[in-house]
Short mmCIF file of C-alpha atoms in Angstrom, two decimals:
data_model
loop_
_atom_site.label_atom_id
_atom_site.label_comp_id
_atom_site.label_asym_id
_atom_site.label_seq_id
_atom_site.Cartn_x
_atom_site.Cartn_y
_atom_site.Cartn_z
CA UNK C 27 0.00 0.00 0.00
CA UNK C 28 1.26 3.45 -0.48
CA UNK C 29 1.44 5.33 2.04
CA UNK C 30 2.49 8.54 3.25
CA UNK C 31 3.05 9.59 6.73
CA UNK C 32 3.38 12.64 8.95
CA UNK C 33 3.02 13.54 12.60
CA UNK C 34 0.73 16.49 13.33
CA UNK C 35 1.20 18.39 15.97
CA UNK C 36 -1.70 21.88 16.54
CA UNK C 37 -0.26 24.80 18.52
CA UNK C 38 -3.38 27.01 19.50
CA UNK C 39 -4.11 29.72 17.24
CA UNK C 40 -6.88 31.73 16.49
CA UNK C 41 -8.30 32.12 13.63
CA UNK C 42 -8.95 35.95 14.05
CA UNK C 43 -6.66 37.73 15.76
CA UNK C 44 -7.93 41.39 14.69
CA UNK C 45 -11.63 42.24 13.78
CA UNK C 46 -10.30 44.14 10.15
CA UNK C 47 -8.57 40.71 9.18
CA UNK C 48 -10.31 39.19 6.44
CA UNK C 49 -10.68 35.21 5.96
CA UNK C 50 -9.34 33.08 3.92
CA UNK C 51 -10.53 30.17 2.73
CA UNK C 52 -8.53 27.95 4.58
CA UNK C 53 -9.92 29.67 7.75
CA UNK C 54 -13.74 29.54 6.48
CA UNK C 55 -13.43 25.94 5.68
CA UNK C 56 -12.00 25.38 9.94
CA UNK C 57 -14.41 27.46 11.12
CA UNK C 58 -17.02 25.84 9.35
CA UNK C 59 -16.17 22.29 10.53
CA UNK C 60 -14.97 23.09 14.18
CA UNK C 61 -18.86 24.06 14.46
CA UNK C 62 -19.67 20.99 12.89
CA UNK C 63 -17.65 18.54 14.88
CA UNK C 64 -19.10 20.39 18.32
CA UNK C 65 -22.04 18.35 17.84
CA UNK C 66 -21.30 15.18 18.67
CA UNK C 67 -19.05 13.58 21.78
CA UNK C 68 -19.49 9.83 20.55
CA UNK C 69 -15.99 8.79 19.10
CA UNK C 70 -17.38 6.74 16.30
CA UNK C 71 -19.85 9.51 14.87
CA UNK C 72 -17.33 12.45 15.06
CA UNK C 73 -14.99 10.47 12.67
CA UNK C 74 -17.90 9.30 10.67
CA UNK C 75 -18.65 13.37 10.79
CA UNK C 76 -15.15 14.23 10.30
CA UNK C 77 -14.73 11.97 6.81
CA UNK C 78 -18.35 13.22 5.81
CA UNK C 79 -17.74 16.80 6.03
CA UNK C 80 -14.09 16.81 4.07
CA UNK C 81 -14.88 14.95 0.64
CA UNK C 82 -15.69 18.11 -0.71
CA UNK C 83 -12.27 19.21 -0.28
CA UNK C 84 -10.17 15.32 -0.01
CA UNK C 85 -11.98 13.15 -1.32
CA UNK C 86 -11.63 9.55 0.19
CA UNK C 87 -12.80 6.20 -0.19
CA UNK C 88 -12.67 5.17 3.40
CA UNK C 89 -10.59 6.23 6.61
CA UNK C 90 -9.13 4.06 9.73
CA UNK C 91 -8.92 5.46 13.23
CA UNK C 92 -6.49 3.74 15.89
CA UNK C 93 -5.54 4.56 19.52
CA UNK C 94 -3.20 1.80 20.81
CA UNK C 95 -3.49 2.86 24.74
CA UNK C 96 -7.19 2.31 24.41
CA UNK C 97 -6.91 -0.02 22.46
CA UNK C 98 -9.66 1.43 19.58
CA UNK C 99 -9.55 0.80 16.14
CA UNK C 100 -12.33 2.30 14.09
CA UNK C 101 -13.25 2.29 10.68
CA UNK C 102 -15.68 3.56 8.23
CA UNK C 103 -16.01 3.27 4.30
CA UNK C 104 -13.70 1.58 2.17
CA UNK C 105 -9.73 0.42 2.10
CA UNK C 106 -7.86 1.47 -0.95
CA UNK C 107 -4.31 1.21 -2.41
CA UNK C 108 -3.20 4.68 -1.42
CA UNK C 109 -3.40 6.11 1.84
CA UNK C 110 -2.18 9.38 3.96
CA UNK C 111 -1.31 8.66 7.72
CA UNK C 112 -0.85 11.04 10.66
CA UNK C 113 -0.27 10.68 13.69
CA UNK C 114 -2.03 12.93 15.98
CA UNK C 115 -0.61 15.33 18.94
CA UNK C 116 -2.28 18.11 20.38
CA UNK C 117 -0.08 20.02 23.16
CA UNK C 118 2.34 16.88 23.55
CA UNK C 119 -0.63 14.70 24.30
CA UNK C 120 -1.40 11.46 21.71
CA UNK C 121 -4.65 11.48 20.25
CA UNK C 122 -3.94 8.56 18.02
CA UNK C 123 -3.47 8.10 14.34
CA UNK C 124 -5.96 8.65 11.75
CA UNK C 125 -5.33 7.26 8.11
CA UNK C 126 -7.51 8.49 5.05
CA UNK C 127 -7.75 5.49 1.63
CA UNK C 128 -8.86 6.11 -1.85
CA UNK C 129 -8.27 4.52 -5.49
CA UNK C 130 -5.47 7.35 -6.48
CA UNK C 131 -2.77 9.06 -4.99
CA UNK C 132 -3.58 12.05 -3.12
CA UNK C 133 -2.01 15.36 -4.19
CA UNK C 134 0.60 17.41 -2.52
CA UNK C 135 -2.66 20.12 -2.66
CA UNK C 136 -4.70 17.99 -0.76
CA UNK C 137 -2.12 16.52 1.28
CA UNK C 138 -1.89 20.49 2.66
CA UNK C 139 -5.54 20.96 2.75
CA UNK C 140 -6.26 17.70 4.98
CA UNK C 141 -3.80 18.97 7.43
CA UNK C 142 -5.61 22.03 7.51
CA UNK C 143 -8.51 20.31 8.36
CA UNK C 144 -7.29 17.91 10.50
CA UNK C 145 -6.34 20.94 13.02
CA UNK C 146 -10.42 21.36 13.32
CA UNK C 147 -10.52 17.52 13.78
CA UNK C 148 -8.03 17.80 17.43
CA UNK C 149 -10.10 19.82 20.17
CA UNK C 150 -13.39 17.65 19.67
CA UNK C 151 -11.43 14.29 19.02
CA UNK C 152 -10.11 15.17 22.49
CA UNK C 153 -12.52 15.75 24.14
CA UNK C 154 -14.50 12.93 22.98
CA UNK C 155 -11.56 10.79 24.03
CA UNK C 156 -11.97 12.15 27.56
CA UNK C 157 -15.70 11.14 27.11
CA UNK C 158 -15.23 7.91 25.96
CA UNK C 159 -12.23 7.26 28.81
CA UNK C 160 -15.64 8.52 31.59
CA UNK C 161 -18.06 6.09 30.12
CA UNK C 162 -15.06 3.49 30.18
CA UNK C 163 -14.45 3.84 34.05
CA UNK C 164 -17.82 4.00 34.89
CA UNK C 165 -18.64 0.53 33.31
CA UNK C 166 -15.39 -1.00 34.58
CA UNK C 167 -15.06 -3.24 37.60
CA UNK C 168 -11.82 -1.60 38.96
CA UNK C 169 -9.97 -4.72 40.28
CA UNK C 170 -10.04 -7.01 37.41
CA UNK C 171 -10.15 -4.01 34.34
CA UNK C 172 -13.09 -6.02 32.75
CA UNK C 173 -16.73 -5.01 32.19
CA UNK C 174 -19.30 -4.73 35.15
CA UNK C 175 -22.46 -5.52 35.61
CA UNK C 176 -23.87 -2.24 34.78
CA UNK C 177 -22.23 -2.49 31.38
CA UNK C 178 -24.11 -6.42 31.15
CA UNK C 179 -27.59 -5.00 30.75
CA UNK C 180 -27.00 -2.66 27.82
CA UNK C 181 -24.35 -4.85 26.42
CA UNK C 182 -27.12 -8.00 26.68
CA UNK C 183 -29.81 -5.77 25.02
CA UNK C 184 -27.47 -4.68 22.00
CA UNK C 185 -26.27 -8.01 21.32
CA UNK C 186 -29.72 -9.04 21.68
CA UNK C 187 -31.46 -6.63 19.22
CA UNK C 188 -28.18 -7.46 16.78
CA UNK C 189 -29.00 -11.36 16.86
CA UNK C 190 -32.34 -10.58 16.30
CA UNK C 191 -31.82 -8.25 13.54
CA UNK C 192 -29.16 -10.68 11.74
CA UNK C 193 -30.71 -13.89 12.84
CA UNK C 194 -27.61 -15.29 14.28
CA UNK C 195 -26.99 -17.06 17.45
CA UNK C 196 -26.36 -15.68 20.52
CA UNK C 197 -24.89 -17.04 23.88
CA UNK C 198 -23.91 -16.79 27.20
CA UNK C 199 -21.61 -18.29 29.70
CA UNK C 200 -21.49 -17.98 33.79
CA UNK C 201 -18.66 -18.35 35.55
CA UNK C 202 -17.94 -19.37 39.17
CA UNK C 203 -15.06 -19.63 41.00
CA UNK C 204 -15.38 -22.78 43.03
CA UNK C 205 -14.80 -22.80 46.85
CA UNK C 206 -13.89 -18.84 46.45
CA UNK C 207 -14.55 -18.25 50.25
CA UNK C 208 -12.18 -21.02 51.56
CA UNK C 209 -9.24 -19.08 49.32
CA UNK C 210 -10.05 -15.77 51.05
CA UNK C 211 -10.61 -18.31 54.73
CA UNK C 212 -7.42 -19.74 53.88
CA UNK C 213 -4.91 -17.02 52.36
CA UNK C 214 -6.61 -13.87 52.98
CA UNK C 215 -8.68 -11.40 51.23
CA UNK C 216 -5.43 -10.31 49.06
CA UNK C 217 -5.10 -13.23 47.94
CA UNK C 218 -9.02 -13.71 46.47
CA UNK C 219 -8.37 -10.39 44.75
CA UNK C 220 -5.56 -11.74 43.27
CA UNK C 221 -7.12 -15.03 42.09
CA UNK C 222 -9.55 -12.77 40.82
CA UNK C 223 -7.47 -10.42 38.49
CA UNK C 224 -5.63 -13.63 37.42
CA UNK C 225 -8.69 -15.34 36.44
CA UNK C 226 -9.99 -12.19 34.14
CA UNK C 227 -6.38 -12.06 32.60
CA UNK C 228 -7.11 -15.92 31.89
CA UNK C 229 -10.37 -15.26 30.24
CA UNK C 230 -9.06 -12.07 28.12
CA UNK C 231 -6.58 -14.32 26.72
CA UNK C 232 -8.67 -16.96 26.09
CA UNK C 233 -11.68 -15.45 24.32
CA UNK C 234 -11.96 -13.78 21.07
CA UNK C 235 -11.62 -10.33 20.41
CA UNK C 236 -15.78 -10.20 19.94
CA UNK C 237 -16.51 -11.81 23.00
CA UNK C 238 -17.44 -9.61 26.14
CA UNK C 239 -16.15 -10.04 29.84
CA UNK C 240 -18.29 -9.22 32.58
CA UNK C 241 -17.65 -9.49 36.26
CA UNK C 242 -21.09 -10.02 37.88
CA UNK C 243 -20.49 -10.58 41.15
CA UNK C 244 -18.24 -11.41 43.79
CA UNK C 245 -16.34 -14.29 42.25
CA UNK C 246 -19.12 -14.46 39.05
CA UNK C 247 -17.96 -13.81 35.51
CA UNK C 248 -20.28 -13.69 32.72
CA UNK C 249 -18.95 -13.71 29.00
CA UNK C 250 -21.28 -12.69 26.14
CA UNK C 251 -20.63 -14.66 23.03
CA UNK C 252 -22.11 -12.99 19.59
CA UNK C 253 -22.38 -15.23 16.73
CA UNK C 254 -22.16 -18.42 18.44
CA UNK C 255 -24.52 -21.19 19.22
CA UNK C 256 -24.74 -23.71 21.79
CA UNK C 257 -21.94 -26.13 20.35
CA UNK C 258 -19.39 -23.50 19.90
CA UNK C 259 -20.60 -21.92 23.51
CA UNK C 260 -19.69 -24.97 24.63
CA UNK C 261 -16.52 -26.11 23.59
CA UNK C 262 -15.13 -22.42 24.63
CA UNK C 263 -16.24 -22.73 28.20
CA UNK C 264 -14.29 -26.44 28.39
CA UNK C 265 -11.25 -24.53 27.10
CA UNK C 266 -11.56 -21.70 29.78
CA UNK C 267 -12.17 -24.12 32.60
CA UNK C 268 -9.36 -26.24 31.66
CA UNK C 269 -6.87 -23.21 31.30
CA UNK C 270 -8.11 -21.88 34.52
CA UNK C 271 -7.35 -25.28 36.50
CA UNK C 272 -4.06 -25.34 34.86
CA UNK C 273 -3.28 -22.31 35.95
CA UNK C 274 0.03 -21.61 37.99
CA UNK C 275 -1.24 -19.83 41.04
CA UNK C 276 2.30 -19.82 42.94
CA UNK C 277 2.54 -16.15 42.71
CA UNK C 278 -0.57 -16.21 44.78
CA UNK C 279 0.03 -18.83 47.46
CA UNK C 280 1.93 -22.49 47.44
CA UNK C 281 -0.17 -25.45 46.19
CA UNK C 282 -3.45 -23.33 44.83
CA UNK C 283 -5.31 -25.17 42.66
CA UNK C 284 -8.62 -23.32 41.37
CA UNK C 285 -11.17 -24.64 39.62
CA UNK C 286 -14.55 -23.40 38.16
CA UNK C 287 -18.20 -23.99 37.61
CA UNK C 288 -19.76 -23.15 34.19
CA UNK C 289 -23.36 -22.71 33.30
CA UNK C 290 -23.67 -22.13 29.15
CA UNK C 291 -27.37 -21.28 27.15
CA UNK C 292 -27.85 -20.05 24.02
CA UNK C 293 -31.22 -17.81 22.83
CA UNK C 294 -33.61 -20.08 22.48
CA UNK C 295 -36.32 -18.46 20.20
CA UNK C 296 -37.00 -14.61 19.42
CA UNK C 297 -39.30 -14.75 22.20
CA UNK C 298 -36.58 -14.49 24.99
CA UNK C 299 -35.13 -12.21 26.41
CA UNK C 300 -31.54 -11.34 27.52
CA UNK C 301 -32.72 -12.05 31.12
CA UNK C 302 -34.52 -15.00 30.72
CA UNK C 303 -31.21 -16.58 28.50
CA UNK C 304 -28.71 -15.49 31.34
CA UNK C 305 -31.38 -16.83 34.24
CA UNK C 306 -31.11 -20.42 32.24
CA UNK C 307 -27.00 -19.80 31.97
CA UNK C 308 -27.47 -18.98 35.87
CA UNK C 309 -29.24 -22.18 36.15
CA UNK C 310 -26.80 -24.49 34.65
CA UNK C 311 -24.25 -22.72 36.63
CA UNK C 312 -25.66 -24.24 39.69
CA UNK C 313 -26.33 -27.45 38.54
CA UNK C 314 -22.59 -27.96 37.78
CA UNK C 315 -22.25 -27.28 41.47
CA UNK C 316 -24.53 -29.73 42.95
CA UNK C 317 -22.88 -32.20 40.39
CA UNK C 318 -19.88 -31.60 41.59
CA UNK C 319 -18.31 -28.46 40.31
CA UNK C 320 -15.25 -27.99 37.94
CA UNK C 321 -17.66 -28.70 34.90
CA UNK C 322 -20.02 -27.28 32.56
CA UNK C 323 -23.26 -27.81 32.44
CA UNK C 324 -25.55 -26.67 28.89
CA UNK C 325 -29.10 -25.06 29.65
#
């Protein structure tokens, strides 16, 4: 792919510095998309704003948005051979890189007028970044860095309305840490947190990039699979529970061994709800237990 690069860096400066000044284009076309970009503090739609408003002046086929210490990646239109990259600094803080495709080189002309633009692009793409890093914390269980259970119910009701909408399959999977009590009884309470984080790093690394962690509860995880039905549902939640038995937990204290409970359903008909799904998941869940736990059981 072709591809050229640059690092843009915006020092503050108005556009108007004296009332008799007149405009120039340059400054008109800013102006005119700062107000534009005000609108919105959703990530997704202010770049989806951003590449709608500048055809006129660069056209593109499709752009790519990435911000590695979020870990974001967001696209919208088309990939093409050629492609102009920046990377993205307002005040010495990252904002993340921003890449513009289409069919045909772009021109040294509108190589210069996209970095004009781009300067419009930095105050709202910061502060939507500062939005998005609120709504981030607020659905984020603070000890283990995944979702919590405030995030579930919207999360549930998306995925939901998207299987619906698609008619794919949809399922869920509840996790239990088994004899979690006799670990804090045992080793102390610093030592359940740590099983804890150690068990959510498990399941990151273990899941695909699609799937959605949840801590529910104490020592409860719930994953959200899209996309998958009750086979597939299944065969991930034996590979969890087998890579959390295996588990070294040595850091933690000598000879741990933990083990977990799984309860696994998939959406039954378009007739259920999210709730009713995760109440059969919880179900299962607890008939692992009385069987003897370290299992899965299907709803």
């Amino acid at each position: 792919m072709r591809q050229e690069q640059a690092t843009l860096e915006v020092i503050p400066n108005p556009a108007f510095q004296h009332k008799e000044q007149v405009a120039t284009p340059e400054q008109i076309q800013r102006l005119e998309l700062s107000g534009i970009l005000q609108t919105t503090l959703v990530l997704d739609q202010l770049l989806q704003i951003f590449s709608q408003s500048i055809r006129q002046w660069v056209p593109h086929d499709g752009f790519h948005y990435r911000y590695q210490d979020l870990g974001l990646q967001i696209r919208g239109g088309e990939r093409a051979v050629h492609s102009c990259h920046y990377t993205l600094t307002l005040e010495g803080e990252s904002l993340g890189e921003l890449t513009l495709t289409r069919r045909k080189r772009f021109s040294e002309k509108e190589l210069e007028t996209f970095e004009t633009l781009l300067c419009s692009l930095l105050y709202p793409l910061r502060n939507a970044l500062l939005y998005y890093r609120a709504l981030e914390s607020a659905h984020t269980d603070p000890l283990t860095g995944v979702y919590n259970r405030t995030a579930l119910n919207s999360a549930m009701q998306r995925e939901w309305k998207l299987a619906q909408r698609l008619h794919t399959p949809l399922s869920i999977l509840v996790l239990d840490i088994d004899h979690f009590k006799a670990i804090n009884d045992t080793y102390g309470h610093p030592a359940g947190d740590a099983a804890l984080v150690k068990i959510a790093d498990c399941l990151r690394q273990g899941v695909r990039a699609s799937d959605i962690i949840f801590r529910y509860g104490g020592e409860e995880f719930v994953i959200l699979l899209s996309n998958t039905d009750t086979a597939g549902a299944t065969l991930l939640a034996q590979r969890l529970r087998r890579r959390i038995r295996d588990m070294d937990c040595s850091d933690i204290a000598p000879n741990l061994r933990i083990t977990t409970s799984i309860g696994v359903a998939t959406l039954n008909h378009p007739e259920e709800t999210p709730e009713q799904m995760l109440k059969r998941a919880d179900d299962a869940l607890y008939r692992a237990k009385r069987q003897g736990r370290d299992r899965v059981v299907t709803a």
